[in-house]
mmCIF file of C-alpha atoms and ligand atoms in Angstrom:
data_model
loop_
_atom_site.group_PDB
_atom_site.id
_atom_site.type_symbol
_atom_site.label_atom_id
_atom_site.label_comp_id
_atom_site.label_asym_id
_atom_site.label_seq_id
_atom_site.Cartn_x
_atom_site.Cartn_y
_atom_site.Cartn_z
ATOM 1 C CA UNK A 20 94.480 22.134 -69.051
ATOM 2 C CA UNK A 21 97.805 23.788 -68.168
ATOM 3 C CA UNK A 22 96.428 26.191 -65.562
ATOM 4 C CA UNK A 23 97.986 25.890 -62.630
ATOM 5 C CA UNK A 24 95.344 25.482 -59.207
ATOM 6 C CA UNK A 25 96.336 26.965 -55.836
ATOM 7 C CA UNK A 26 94.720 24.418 -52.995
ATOM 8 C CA UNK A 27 93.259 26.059 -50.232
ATOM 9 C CA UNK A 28 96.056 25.968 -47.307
ATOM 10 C CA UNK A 29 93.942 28.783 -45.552
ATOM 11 C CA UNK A 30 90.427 29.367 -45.550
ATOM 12 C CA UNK A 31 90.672 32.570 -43.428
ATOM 13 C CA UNK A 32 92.311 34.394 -46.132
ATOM 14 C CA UNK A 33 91.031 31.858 -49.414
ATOM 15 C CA UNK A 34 87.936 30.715 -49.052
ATOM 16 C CA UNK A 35 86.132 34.307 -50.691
ATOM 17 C CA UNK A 36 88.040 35.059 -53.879
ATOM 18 C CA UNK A 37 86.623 38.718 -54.863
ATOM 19 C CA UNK A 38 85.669 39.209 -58.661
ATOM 20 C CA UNK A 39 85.614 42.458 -59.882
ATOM 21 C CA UNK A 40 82.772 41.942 -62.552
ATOM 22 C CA UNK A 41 80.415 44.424 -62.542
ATOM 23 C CA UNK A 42 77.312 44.029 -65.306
ATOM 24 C CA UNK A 43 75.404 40.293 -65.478
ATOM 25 C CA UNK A 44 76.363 40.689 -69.153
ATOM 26 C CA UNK A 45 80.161 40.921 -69.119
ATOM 27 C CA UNK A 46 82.001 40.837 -72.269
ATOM 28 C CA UNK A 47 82.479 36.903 -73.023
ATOM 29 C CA UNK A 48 86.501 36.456 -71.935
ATOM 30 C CA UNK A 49 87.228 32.913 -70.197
ATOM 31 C CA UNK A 50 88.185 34.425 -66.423
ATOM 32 C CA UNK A 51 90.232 30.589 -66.219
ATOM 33 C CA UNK A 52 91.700 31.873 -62.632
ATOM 34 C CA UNK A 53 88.138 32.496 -61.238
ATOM 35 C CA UNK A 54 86.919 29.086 -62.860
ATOM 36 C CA UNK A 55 90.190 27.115 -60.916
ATOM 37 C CA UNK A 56 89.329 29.119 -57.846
ATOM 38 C CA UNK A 57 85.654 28.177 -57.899
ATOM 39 C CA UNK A 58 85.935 24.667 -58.904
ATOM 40 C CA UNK A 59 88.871 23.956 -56.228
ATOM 41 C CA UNK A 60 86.012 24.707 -53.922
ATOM 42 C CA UNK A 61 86.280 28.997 -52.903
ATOM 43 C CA UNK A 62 83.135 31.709 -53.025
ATOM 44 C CA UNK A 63 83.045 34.057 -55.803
ATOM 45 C CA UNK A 64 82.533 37.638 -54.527
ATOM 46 C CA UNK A 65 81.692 39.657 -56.483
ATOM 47 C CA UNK A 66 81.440 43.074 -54.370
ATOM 48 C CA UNK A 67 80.212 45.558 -57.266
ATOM 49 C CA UNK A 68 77.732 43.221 -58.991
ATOM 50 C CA UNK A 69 74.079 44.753 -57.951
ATOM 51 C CA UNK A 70 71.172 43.004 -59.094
ATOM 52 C CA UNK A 71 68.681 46.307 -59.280
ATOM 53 C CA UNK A 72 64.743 46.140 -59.002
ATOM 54 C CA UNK A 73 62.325 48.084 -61.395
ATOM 55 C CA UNK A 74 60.241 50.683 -59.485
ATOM 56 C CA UNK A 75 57.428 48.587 -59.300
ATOM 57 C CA UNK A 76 59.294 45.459 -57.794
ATOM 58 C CA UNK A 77 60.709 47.497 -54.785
ATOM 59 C CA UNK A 78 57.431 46.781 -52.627
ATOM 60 C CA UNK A 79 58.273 42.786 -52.754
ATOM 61 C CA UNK A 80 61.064 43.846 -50.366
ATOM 62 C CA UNK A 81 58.625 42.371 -48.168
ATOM 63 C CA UNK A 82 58.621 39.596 -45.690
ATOM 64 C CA UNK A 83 54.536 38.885 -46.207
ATOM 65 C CA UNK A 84 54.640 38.102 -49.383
ATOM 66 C CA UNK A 85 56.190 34.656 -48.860
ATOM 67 C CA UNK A 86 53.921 31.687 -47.883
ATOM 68 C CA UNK A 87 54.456 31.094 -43.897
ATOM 69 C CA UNK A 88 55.280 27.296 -44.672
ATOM 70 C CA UNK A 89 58.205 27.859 -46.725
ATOM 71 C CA UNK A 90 61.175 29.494 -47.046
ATOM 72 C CA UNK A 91 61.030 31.291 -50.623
ATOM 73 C CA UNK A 92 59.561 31.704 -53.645
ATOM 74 C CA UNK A 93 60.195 29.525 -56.352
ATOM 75 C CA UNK A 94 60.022 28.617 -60.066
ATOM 76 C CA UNK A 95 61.638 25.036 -61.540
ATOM 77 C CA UNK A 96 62.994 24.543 -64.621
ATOM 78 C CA UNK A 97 60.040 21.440 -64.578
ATOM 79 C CA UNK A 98 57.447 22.907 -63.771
ATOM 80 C CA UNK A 99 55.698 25.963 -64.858
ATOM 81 C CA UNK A 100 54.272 28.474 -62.536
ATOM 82 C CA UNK A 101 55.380 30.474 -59.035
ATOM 83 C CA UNK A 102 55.480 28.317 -55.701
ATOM 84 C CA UNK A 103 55.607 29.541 -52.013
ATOM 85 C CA UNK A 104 54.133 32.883 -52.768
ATOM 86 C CA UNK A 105 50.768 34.786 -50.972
ATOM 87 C CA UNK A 106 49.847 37.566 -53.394
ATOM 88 C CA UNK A 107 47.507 38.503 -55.932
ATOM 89 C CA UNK A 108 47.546 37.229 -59.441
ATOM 90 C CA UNK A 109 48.862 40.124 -60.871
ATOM 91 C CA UNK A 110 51.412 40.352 -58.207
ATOM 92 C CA UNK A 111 52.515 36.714 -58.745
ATOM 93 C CA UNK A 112 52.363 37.497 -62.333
ATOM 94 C CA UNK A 113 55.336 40.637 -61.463
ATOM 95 C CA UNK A 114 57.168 38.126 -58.949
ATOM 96 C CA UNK A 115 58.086 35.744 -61.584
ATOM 97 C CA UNK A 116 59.131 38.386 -64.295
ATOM 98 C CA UNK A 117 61.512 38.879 -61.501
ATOM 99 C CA UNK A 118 62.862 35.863 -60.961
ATOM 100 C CA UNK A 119 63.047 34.752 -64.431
ATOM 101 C CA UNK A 120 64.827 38.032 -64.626
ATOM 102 C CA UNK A 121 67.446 36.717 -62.638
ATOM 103 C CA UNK A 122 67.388 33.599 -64.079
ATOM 104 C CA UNK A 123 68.358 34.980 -67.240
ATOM 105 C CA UNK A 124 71.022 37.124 -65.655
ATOM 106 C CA UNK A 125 72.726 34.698 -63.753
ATOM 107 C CA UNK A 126 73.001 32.252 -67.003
ATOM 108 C CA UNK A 127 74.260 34.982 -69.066
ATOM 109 C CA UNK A 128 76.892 35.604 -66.002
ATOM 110 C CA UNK A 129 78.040 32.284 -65.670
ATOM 111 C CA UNK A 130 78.233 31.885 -69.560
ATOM 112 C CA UNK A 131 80.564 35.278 -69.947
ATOM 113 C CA UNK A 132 82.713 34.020 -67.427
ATOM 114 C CA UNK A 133 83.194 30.137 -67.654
ATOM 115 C CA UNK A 134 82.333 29.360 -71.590
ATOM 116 C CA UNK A 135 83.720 25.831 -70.984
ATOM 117 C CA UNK A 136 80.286 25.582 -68.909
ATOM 118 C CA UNK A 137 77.685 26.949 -71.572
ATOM 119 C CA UNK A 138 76.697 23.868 -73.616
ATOM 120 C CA UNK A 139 75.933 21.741 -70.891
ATOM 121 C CA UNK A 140 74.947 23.988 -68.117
ATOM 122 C CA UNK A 141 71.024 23.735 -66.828
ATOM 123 C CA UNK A 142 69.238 26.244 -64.651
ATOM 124 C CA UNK A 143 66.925 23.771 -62.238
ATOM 125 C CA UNK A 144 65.153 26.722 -59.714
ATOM 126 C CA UNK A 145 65.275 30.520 -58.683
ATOM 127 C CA UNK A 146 64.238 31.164 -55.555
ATOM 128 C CA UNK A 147 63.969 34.730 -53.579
ATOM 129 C CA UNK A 148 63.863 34.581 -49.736
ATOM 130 C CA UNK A 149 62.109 37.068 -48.626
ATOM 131 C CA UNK A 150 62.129 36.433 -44.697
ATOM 132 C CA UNK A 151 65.119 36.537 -42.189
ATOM 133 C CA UNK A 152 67.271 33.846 -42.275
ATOM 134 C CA UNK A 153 68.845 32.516 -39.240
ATOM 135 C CA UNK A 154 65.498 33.398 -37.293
ATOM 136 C CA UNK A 155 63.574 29.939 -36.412
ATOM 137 C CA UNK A 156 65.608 27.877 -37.913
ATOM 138 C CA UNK A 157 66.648 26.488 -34.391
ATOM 139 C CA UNK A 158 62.762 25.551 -34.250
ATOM 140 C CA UNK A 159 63.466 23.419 -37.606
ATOM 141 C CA UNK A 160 64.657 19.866 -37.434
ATOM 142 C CA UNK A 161 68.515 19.909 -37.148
ATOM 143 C CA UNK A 162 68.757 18.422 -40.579
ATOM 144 C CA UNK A 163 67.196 21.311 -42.293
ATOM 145 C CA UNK A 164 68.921 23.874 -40.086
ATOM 146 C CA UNK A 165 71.107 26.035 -42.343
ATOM 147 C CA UNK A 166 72.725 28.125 -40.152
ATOM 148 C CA UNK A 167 74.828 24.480 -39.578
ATOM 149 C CA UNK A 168 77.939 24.296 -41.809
ATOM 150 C CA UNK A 169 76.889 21.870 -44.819
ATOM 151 C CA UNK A 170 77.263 20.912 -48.270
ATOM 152 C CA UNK A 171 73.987 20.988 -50.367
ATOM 153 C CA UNK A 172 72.634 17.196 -50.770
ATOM 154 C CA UNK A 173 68.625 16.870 -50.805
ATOM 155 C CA UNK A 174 67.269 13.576 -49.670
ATOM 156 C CA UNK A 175 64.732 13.404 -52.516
ATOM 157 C CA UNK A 176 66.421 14.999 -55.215
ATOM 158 C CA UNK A 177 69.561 13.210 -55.846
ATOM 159 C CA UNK A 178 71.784 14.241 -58.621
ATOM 160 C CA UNK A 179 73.455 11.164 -59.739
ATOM 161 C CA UNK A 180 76.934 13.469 -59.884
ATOM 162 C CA UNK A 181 75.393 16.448 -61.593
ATOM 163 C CA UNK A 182 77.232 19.374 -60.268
ATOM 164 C CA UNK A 183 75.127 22.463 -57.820
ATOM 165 C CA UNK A 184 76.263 25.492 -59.125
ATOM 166 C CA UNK A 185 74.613 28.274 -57.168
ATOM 167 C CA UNK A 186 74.310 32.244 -58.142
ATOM 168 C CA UNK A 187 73.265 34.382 -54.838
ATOM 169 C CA UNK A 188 72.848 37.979 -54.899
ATOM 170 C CA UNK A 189 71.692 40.193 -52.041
ATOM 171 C CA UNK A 190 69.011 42.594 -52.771
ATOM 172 C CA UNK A 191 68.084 43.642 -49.428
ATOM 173 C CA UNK A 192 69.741 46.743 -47.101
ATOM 174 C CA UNK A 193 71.596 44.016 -44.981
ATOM 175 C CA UNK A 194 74.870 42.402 -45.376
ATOM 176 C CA UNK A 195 73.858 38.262 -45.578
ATOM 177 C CA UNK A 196 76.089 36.970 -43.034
ATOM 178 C CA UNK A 197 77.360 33.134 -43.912
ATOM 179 C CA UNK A 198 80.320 30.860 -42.246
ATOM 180 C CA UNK A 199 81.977 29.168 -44.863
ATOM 181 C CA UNK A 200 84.270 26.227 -43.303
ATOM 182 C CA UNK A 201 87.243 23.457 -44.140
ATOM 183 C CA UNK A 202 87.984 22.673 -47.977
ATOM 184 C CA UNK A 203 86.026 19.426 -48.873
ATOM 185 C CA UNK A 204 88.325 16.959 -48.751
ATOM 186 C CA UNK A 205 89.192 17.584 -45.040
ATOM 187 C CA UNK A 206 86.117 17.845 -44.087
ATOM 188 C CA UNK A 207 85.242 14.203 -46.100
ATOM 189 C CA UNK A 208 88.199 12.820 -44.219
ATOM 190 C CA UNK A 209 86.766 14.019 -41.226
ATOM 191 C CA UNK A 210 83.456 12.393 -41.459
ATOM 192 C CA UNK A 211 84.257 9.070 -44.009
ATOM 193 C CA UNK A 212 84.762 6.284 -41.391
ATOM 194 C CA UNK A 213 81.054 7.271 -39.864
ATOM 195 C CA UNK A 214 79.155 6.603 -43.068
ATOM 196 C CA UNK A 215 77.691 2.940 -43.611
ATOM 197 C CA UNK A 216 78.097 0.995 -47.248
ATOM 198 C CA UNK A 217 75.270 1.984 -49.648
ATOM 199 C CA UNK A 218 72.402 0.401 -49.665
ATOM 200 C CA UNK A 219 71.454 -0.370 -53.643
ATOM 201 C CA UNK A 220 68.089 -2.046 -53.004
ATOM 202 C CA UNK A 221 67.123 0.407 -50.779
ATOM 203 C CA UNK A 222 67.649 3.474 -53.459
ATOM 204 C CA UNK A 223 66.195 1.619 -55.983
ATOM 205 C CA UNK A 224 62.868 0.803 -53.578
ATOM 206 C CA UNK A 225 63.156 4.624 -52.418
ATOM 207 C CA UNK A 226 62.904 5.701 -56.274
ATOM 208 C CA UNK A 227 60.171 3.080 -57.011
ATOM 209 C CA UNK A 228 58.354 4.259 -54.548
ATOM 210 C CA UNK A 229 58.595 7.741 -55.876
ATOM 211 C CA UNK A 230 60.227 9.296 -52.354
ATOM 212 C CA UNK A 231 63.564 10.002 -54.310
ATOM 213 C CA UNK A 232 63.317 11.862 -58.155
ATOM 214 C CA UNK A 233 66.125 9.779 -59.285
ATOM 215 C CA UNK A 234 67.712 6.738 -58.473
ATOM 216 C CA UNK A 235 70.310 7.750 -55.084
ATOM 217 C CA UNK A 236 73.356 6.359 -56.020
ATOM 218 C CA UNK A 237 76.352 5.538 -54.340
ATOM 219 C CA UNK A 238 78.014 9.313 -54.819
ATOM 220 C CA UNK A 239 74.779 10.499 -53.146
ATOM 221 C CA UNK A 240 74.468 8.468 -50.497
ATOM 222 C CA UNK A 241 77.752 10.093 -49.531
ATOM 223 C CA UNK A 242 76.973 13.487 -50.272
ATOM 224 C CA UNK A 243 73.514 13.023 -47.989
ATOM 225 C CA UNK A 244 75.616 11.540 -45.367
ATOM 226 C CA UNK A 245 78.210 14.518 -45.127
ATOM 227 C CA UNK A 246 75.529 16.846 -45.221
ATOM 228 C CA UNK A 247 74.018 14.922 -41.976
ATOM 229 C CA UNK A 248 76.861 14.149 -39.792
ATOM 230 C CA UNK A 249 77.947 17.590 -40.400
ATOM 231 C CA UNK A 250 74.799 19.156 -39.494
ATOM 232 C CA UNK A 251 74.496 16.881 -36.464
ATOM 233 C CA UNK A 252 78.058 17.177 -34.660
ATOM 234 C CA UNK A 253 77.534 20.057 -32.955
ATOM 235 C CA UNK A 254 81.323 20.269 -31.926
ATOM 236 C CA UNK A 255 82.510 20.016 -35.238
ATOM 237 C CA UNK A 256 80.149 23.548 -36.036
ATOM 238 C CA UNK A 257 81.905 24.860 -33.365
ATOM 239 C CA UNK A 258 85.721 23.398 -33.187
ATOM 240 C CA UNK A 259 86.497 23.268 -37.586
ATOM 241 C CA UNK A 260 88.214 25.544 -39.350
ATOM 242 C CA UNK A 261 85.892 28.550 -40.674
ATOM 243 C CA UNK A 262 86.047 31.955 -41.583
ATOM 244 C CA UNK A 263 82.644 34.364 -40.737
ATOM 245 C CA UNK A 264 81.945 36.802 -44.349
ATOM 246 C CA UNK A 265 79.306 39.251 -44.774
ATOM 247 C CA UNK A 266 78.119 39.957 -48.246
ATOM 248 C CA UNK A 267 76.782 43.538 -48.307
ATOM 249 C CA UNK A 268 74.079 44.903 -50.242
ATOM 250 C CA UNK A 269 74.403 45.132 -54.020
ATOM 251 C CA UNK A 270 77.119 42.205 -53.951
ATOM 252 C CA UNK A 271 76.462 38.312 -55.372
ATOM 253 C CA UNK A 272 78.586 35.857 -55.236
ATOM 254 C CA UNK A 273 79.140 32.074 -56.836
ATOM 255 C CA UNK A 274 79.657 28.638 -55.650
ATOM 256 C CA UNK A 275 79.668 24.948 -55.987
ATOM 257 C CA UNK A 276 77.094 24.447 -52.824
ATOM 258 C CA UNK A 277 77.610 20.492 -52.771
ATOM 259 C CA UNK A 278 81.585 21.381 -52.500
ATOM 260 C CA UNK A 279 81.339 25.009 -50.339
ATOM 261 C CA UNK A 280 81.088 24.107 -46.478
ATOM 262 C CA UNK A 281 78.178 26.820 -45.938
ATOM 263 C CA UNK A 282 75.962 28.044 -43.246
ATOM 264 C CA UNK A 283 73.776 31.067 -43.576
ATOM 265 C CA UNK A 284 73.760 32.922 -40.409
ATOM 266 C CA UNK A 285 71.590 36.554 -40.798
ATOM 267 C CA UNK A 286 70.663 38.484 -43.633
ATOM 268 C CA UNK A 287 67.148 39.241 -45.512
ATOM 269 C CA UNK A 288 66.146 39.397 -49.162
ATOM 270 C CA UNK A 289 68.503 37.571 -51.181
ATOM 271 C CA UNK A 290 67.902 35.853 -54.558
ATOM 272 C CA UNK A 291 69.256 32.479 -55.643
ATOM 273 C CA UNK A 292 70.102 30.706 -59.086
ATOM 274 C CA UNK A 293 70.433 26.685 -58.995
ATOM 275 C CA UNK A 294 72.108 25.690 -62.100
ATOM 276 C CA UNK A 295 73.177 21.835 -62.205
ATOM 277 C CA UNK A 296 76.255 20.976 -64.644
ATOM 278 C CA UNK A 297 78.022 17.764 -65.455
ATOM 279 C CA UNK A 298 81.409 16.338 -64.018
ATOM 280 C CA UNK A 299 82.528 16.371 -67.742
ATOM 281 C CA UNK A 300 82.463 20.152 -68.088
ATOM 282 C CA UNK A 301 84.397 20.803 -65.538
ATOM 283 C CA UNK A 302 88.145 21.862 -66.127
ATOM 284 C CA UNK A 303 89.194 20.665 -62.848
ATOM 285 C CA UNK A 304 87.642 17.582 -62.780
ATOM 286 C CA UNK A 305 89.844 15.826 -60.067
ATOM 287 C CA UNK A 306 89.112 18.578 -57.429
ATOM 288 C CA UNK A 307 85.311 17.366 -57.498
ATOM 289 C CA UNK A 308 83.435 16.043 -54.364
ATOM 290 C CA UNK A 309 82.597 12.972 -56.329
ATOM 291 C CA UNK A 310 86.826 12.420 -57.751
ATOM 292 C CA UNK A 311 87.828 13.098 -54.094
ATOM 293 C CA UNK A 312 85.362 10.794 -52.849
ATOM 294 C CA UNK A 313 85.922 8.477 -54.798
ATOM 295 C CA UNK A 314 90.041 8.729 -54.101
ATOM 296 C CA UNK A 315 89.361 8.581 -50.794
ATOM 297 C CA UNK A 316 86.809 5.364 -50.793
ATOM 298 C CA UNK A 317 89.036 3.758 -53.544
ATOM 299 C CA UNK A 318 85.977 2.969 -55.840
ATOM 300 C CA UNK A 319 83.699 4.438 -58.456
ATOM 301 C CA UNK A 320 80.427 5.856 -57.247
ATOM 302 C CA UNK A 321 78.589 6.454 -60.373
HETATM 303 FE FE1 LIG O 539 72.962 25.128 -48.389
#
């Protein structure tokens, strides 16, 4: 690939790369500047991309509608039916025309803009979050706190090195308020010499067992690790290099979540697209979190 990628030196003026694309069906034309940008780790903005309601879906702008034990509502690619919801049928029934709505126009986003990505891209979830974020999550374990910098790594879902691509798009009359911090590999550096060996037997028990989806391997042992320690170090939140960006209404934007140092800070009403995509689509492959953990470790950890 000749393109040439600019590394983040700053992420005060880097780390949000705007994108002026404005329909969820944009004429199919490789955008190879916005694919380096968002594979060397930045956020996609994309300030004039509005993900509109139908008349009859403007009443789910709603905080009651989501089940007080979780934080959205949900469909999986694996599953069929809608999850964390308290409505009626028929109003479940409208909820996840909605969200399969998005689903199909975040897939048909992603495929305009980075064809490279099409054949072996997978949505996994949608989710809408319908309540404040920020609010109570101080009452939540530290580890599940998201208003801490982090990189997305879920203790029982590992991905064995498949890629989180996420699509976010803020439907409510609030900008969504998010710190995004340090480029991954500083932030790896930062945090490497605190993380033990991985534990084989142990992953393999934890899968057996059926606590873990997948087998965690050595990549995401790491990844769960930086997530942690990053979460935990309160100094770090405070002291590491971050820039504070408010996505206003009407705007989404794009990122590699396991790469993006992210914390969500205020906002309400936002939907969410989890797609998961190989290492070998990628057209940066080196600028990975597993390549530059595995530079920085010296060994393979797939
Ligand atoms: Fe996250």
């Amino acid at each position: 690939m000749a393109q040439s990628l600019h590394r983040m030196e700053s992420v005060k003026d880097q780390a949000i790369v705007p994108l002026p694309v404005e329909s969820w069906r944009p004429p199919p034309a490789a955008a190879m500047d916005a694919q380096a940008a968002l594979e060397n780790g930045r956020v996609l903005y994309c300030p004039a991309l509005q993900f509109r309601l139908e008349n009859n879906e403007l009443r789910y702008l709603d905080a009651s509608y989501s089940d007080a034990r979780r934080k959205s509502i949900y469909i999986r690619a694996d599953r069929a039916g809608l999850f964390g919801c308290d409505a009626s049928e028929a109003e479940q029934r409208e909820l996840l025309g909605l969200l399969k709505r998005f689903e199909a126009s975040s897939m048909a986003l992603l495929g305009a803009l980075f064809p490279g990505y099409v054949e072996q891209m997978r949505a996994v979830g949608t989710s809408y979050r319908p309540r404040p974020t920020g609010t109570g999550d101080a009452a939540l374990s530290w580890r599940k706190d998201d208003t801490r910098l982090h990189v997305d790594a879920f203790p029982s879902n590992p991905t064995q090195g498949l890629r989180i691509l996420r699509v976010f798009s803020n439907i409510g009359t609030e900008p969504r308020i998010w710190r995004v911090g340090e480029p991954f590999e500083r932030m790896a550096q930062h945090f490497l010499a605190k993380i033990p060996e991985p534990r084989p037997l142990l992953a393999k028990l934890l899968h057996t067992f059926g606590i873990t989806k997948r087998t965690r391997s050595a990549y995401d042992h790491y990844m769960l690790y930086l997530h942690d320690l990053a979460k935990a170090d309160l100094a770090y939140q405070r002291d590491s290099e971050q820039v504070t960006f408010a996505f206003p209404p009407a705007s989404a934007w794009i990122c590699f979540s396991d790469q993006v140092m992210h914390a969500a800070m205020s906002g309400q009403f936002m939907l969410e697209q989890t797609v998961h995509l190989p290492q070998a689509a990628l057209a940066f492959p080196n600028e990975s979190p597993l390549a530059v953990l595995e530079r920085l470790t010296a060994r393979k950890l797939l």
